[in-house]
PDB file of C-alpha atoms and ligand atoms in Angstrom:
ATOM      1  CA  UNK A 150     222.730-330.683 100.366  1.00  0.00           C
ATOM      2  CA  UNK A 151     220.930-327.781 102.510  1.00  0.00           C
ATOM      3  CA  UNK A 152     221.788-324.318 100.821  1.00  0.00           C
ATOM      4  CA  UNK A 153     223.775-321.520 102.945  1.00  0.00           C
ATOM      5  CA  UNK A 154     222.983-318.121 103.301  1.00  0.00           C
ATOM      6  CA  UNK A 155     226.554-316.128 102.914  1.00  0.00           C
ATOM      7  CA  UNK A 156     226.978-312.694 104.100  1.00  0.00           C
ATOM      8  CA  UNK A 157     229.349-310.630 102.142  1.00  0.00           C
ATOM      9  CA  UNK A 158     230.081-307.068 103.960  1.00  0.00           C
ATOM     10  CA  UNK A 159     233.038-304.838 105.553  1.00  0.00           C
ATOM     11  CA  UNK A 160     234.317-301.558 104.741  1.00  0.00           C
ATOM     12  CA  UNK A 161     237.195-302.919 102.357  1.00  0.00           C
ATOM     13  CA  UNK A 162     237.110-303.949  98.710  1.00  0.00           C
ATOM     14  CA  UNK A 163     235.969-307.417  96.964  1.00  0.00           C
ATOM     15  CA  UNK A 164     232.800-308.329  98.272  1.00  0.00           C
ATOM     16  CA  UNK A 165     230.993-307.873  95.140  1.00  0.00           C
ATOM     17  CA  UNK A 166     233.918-309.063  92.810  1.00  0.00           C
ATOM     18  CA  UNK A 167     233.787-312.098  95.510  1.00  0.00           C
ATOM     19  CA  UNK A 168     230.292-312.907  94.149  1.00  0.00           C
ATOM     20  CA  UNK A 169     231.072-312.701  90.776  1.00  0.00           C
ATOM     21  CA  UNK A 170     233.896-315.485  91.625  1.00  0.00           C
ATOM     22  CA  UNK A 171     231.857-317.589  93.183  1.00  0.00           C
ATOM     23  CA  UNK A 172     228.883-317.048  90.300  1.00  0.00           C
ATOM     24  CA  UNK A 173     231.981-318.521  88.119  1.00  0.00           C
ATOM     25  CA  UNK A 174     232.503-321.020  90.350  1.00  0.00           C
ATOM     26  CA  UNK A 175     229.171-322.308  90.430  1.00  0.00           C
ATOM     27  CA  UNK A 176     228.540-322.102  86.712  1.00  0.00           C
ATOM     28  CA  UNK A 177     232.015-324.266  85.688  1.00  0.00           C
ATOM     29  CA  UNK A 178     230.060-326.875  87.697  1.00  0.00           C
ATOM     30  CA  UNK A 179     227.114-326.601  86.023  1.00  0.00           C
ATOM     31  CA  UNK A 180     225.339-324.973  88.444  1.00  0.00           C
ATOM     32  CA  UNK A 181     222.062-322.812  87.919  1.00  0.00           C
ATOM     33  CA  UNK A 182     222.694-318.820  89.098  1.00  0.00           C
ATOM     34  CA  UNK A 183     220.873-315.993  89.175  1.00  0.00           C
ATOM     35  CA  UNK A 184     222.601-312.605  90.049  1.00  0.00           C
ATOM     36  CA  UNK A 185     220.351-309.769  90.797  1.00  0.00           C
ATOM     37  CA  UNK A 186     221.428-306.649  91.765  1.00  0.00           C
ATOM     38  CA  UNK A 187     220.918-303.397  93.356  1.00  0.00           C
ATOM     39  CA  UNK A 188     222.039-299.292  93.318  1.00  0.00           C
ATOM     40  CA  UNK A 189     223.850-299.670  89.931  1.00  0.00           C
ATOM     41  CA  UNK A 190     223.111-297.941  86.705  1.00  0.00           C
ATOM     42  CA  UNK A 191     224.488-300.020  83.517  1.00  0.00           C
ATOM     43  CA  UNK A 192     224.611-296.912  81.925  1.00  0.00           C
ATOM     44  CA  UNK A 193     226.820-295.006  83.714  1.00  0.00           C
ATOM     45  CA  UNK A 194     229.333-297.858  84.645  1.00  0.00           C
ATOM     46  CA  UNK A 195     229.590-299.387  81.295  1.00  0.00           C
ATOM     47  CA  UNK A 196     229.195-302.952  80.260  1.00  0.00           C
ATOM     48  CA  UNK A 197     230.633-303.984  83.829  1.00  0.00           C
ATOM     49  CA  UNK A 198     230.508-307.751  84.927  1.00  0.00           C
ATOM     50  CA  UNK A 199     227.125-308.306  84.014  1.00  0.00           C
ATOM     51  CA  UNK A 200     227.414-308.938  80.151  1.00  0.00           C
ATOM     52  CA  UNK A 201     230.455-311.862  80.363  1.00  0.00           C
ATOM     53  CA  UNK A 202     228.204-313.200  83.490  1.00  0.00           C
ATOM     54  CA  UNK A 203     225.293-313.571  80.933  1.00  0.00           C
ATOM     55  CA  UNK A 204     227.706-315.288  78.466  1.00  0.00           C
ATOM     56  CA  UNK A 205     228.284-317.853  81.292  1.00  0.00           C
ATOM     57  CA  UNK A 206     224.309-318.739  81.371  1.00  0.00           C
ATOM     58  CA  UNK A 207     223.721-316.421  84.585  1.00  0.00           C
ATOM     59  CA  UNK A 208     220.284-315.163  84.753  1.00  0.00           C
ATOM     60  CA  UNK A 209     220.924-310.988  85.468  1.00  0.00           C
ATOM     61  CA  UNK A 210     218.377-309.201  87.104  1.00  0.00           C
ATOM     62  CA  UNK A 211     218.316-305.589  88.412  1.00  0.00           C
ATOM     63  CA  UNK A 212     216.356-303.542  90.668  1.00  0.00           C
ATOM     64  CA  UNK A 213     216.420-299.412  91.897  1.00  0.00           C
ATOM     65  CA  UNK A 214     219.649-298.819  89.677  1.00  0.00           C
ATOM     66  CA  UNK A 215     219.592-295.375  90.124  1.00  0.00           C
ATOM     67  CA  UNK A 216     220.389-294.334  93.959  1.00  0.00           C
ATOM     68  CA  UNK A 217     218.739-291.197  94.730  1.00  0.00           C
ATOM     69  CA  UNK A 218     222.144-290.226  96.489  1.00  0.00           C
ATOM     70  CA  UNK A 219     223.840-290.433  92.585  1.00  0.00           C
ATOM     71  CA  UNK A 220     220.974-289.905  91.345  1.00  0.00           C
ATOM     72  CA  UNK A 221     218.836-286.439  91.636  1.00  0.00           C
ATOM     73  CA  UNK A 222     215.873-287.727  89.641  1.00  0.00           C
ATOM     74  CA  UNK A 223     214.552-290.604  91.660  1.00  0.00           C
ATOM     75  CA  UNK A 224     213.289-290.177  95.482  1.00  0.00           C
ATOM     76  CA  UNK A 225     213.709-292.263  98.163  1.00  0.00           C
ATOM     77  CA  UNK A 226     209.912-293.463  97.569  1.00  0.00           C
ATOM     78  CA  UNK A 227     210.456-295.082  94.184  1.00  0.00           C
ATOM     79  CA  UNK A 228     213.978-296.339  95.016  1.00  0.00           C
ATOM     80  CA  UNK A 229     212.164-298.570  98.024  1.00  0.00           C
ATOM     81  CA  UNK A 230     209.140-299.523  95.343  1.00  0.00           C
ATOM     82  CA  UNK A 231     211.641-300.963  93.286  1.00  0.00           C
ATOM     83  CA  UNK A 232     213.707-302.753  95.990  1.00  0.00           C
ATOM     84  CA  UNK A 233     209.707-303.971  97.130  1.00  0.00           C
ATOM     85  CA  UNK A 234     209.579-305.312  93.579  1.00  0.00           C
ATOM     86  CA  UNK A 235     213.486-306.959  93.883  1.00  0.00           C
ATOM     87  CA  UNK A 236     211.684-309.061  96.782  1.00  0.00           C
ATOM     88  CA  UNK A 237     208.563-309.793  95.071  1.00  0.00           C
ATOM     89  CA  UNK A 238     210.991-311.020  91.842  1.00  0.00           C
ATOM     90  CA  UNK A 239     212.906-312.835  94.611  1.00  0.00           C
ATOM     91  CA  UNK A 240     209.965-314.391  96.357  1.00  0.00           C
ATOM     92  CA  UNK A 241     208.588-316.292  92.778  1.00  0.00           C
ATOM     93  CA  UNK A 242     212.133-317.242  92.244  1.00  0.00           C
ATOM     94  CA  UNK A 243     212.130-319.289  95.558  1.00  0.00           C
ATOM     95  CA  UNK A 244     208.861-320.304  94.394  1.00  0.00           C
ATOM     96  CA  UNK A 245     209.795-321.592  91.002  1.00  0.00           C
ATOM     97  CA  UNK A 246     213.146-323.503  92.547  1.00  0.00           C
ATOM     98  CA  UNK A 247     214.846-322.915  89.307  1.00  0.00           C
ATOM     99  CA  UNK A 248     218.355-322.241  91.297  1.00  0.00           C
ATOM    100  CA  UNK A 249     220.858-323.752  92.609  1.00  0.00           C
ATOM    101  CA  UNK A 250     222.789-320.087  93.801  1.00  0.00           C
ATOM    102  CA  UNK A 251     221.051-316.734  94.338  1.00  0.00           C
ATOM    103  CA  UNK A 252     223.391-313.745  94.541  1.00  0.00           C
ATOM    104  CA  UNK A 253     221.722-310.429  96.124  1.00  0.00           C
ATOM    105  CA  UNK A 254     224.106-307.859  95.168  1.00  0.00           C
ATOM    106  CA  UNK A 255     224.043-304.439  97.127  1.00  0.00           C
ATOM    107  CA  UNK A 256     221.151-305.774  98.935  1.00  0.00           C
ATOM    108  CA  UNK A 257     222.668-304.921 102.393  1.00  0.00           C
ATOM    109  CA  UNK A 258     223.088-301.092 100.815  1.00  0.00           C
ATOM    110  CA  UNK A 259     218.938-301.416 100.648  1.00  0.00           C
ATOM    111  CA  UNK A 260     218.372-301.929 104.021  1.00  0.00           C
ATOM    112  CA  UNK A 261     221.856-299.861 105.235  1.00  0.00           C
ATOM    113  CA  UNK A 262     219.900-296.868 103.557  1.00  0.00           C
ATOM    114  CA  UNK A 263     216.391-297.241 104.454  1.00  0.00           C
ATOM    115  CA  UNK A 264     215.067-298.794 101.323  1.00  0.00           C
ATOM    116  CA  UNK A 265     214.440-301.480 102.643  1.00  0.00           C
ATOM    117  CA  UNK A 266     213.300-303.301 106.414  1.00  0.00           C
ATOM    118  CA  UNK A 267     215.477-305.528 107.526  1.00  0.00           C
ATOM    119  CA  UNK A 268     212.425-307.625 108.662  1.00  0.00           C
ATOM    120  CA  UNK A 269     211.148-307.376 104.952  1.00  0.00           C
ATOM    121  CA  UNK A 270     214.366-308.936 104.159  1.00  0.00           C
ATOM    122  CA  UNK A 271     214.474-311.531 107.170  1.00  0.00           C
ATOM    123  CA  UNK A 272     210.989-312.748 105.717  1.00  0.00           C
ATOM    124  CA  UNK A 273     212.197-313.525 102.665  1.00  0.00           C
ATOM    125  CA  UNK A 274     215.096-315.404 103.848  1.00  0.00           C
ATOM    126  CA  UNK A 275     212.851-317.341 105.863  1.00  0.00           C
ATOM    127  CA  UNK A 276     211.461-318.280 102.463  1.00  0.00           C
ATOM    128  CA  UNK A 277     214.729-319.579 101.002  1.00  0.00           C
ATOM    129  CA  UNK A 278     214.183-322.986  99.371  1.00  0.00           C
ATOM    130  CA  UNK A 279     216.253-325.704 101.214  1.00  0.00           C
ATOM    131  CA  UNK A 280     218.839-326.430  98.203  1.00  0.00           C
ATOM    132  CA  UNK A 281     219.219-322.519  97.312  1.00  0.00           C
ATOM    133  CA  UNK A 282     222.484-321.369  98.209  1.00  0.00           C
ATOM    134  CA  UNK A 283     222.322-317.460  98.643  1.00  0.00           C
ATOM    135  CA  UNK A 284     224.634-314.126  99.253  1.00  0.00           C
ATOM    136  CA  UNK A 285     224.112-310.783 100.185  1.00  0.00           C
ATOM    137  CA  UNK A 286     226.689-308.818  99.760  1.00  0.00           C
ATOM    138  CA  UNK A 287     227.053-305.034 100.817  1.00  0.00           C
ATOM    139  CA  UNK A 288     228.468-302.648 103.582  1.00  0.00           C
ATOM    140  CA  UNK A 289     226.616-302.390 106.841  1.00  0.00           C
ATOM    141  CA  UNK A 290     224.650-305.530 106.831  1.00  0.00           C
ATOM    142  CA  UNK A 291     221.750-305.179 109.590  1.00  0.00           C
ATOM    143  CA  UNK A 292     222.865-307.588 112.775  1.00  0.00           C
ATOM    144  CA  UNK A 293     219.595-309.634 112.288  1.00  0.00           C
ATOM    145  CA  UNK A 294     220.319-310.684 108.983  1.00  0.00           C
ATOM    146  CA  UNK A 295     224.185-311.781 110.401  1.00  0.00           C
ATOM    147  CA  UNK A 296     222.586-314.112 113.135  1.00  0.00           C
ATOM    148  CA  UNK A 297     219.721-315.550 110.145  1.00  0.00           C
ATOM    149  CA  UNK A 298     222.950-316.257 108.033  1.00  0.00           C
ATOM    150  CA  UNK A 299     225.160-319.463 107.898  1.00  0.00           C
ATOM    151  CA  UNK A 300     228.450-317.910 106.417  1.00  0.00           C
ATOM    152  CA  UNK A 301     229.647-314.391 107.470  1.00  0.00           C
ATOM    153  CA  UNK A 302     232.859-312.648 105.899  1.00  0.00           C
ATOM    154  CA  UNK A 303     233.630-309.012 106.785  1.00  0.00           C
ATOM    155  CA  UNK A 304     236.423-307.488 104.464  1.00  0.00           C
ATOM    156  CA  UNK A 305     238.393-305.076 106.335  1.00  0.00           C
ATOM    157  CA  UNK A 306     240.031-302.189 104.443  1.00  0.00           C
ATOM    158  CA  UNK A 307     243.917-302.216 105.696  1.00  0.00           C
ATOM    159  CA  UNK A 308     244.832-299.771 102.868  1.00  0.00           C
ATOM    160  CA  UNK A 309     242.448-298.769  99.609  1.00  0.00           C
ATOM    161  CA  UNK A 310     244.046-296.508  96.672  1.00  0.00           C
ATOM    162  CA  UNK A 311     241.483-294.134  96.933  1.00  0.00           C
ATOM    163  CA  UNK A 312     242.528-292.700 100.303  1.00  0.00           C
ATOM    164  CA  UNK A 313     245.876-292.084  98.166  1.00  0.00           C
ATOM    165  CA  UNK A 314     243.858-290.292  95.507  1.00  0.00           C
ATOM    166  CA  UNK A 315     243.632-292.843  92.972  1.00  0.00           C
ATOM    167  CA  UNK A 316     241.165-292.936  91.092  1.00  0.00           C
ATOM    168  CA  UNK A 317     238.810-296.052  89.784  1.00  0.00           C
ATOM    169  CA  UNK A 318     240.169-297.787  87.141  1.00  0.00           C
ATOM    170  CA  UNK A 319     237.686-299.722  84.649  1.00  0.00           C
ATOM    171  CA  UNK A 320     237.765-303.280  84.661  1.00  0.00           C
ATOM    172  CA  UNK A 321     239.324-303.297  88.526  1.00  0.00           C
ATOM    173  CA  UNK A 322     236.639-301.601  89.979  1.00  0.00           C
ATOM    174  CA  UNK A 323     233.754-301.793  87.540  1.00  0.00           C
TER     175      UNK A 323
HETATM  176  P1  ATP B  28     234.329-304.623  94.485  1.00  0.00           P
HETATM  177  O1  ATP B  28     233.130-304.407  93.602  1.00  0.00           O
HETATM  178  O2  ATP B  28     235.555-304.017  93.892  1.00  0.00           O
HETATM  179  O3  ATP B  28     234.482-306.042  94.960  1.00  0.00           O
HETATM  180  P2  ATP B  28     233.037-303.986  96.958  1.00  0.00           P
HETATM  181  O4  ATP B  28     231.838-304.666  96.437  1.00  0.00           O
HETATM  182  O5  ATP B  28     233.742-304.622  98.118  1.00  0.00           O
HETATM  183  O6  ATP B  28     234.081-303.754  95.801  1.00  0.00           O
HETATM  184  P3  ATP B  28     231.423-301.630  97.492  1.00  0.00           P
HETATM  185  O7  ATP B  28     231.163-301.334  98.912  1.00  0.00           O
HETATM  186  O8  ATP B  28     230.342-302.243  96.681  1.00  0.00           O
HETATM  187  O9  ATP B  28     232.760-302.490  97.365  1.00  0.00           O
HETATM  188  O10 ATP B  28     231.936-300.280  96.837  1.00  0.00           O
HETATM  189  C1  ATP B  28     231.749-299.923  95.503  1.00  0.00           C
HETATM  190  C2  ATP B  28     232.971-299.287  94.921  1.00  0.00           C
HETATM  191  O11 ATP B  28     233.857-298.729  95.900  1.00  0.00           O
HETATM  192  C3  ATP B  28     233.827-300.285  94.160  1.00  0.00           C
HETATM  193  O12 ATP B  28     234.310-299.652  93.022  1.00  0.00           O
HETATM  194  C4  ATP B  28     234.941-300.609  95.102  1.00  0.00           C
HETATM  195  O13 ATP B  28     236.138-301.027  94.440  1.00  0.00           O
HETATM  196  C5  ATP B  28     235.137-299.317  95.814  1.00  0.00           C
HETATM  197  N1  ATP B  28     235.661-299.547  97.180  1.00  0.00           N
HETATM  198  C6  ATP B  28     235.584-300.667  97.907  1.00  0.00           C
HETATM  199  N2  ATP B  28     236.172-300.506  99.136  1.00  0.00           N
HETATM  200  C7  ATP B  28     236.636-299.246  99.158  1.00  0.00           C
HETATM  201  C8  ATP B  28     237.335-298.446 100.145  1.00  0.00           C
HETATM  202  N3  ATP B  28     237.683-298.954 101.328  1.00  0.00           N
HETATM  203  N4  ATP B  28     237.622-297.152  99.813  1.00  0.00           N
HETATM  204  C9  ATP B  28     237.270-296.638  98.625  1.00  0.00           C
HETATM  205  N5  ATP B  28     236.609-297.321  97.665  1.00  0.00           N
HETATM  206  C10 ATP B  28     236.284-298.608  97.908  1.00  0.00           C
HETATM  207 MG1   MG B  29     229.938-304.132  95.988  1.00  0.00          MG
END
């Protein structure tokens, strides 16, 4: 069956915990996943999702964990060489065909923040082996890259604790 490209963005919460469902999803069906993702730094967030996901047979990848917004000692130049090599690493996994789903996670924050093209990224979708089913998830996903996809979900924030002053709790947010 011809794999989708999904689109995972909107200013409210679970668009990254909704890849990490379907990455379950996939794998209690045997299917083959890789989960790469960007902007986030293992070592200040803890074991996060990552670890279990890896227990599960999913393939984790990450590229540009530190954002130079978090981050003071990276610049904007070696955060985009490292999102460059992301779609290198992405462009040999399309060649190899070793996948059944490809998660991008964050990618959308890439190009939302100037890391990335959004034509660099439209090339590479282009590339997207027939079977591959893919997501990007992210806030601000470029409008190109809505009209290239197949599946489009925008999660709209109705209410989010943090506007109350809660604070992020371990193991709901990260
Ligand atoms: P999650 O990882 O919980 O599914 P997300 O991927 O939809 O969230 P991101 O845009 O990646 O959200 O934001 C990263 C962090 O900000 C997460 O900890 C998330 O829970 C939190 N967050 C998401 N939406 C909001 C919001 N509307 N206000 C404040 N914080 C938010
Ligand atoms: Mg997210």
């Amino acid at each position: 069956m011809k794999g989708l490209i999904h689109v995972y963005t909107g200013n409210g919460k679970g668009k990254t915990t909704a890849a990490i469902g379907l990455t379950i999803r996939a794998r209690a069906q045997n299917l083959r996943v890789c989960y790469i993702y960007f902007h986030k730094e293992p070592e200040r967030w803890g074991d996060t999702e990552h670890g279990i996901l890896a227990e599960l047979g999913v393939d984790i990848l990450g590229f540009a964990k530190k954002h130079p917004h978090f981050f003071k000692d990276v610049t904007k130049d070696e955060t985009r060489k490292e999102c460059l090599d992301g779609l290198e690493v992405i462009k040999r996994i399309f060649h190899e065909n070793k996948y059944d789903l490809l998660i991008l996670d964050e990618i959308n924050i890439s190009m939302r923040d100037g890391f990335l093209r959004e034509e660099e990224v439209l090339e590479v979708l282009e590339a997207k082996p027939e079977g591959l089913e893919l997501v990007l998830t992210g806030r601000g996903v470029p409008q190109k890259i809505i009209e290239k996809a197949d599946l489009v979900s925008e999660i709209k924030a109705i209410k989010h604790p943090y506007d109350m002053g809660i604070q992020m709790k371990k193991g709901i947010e990260y």
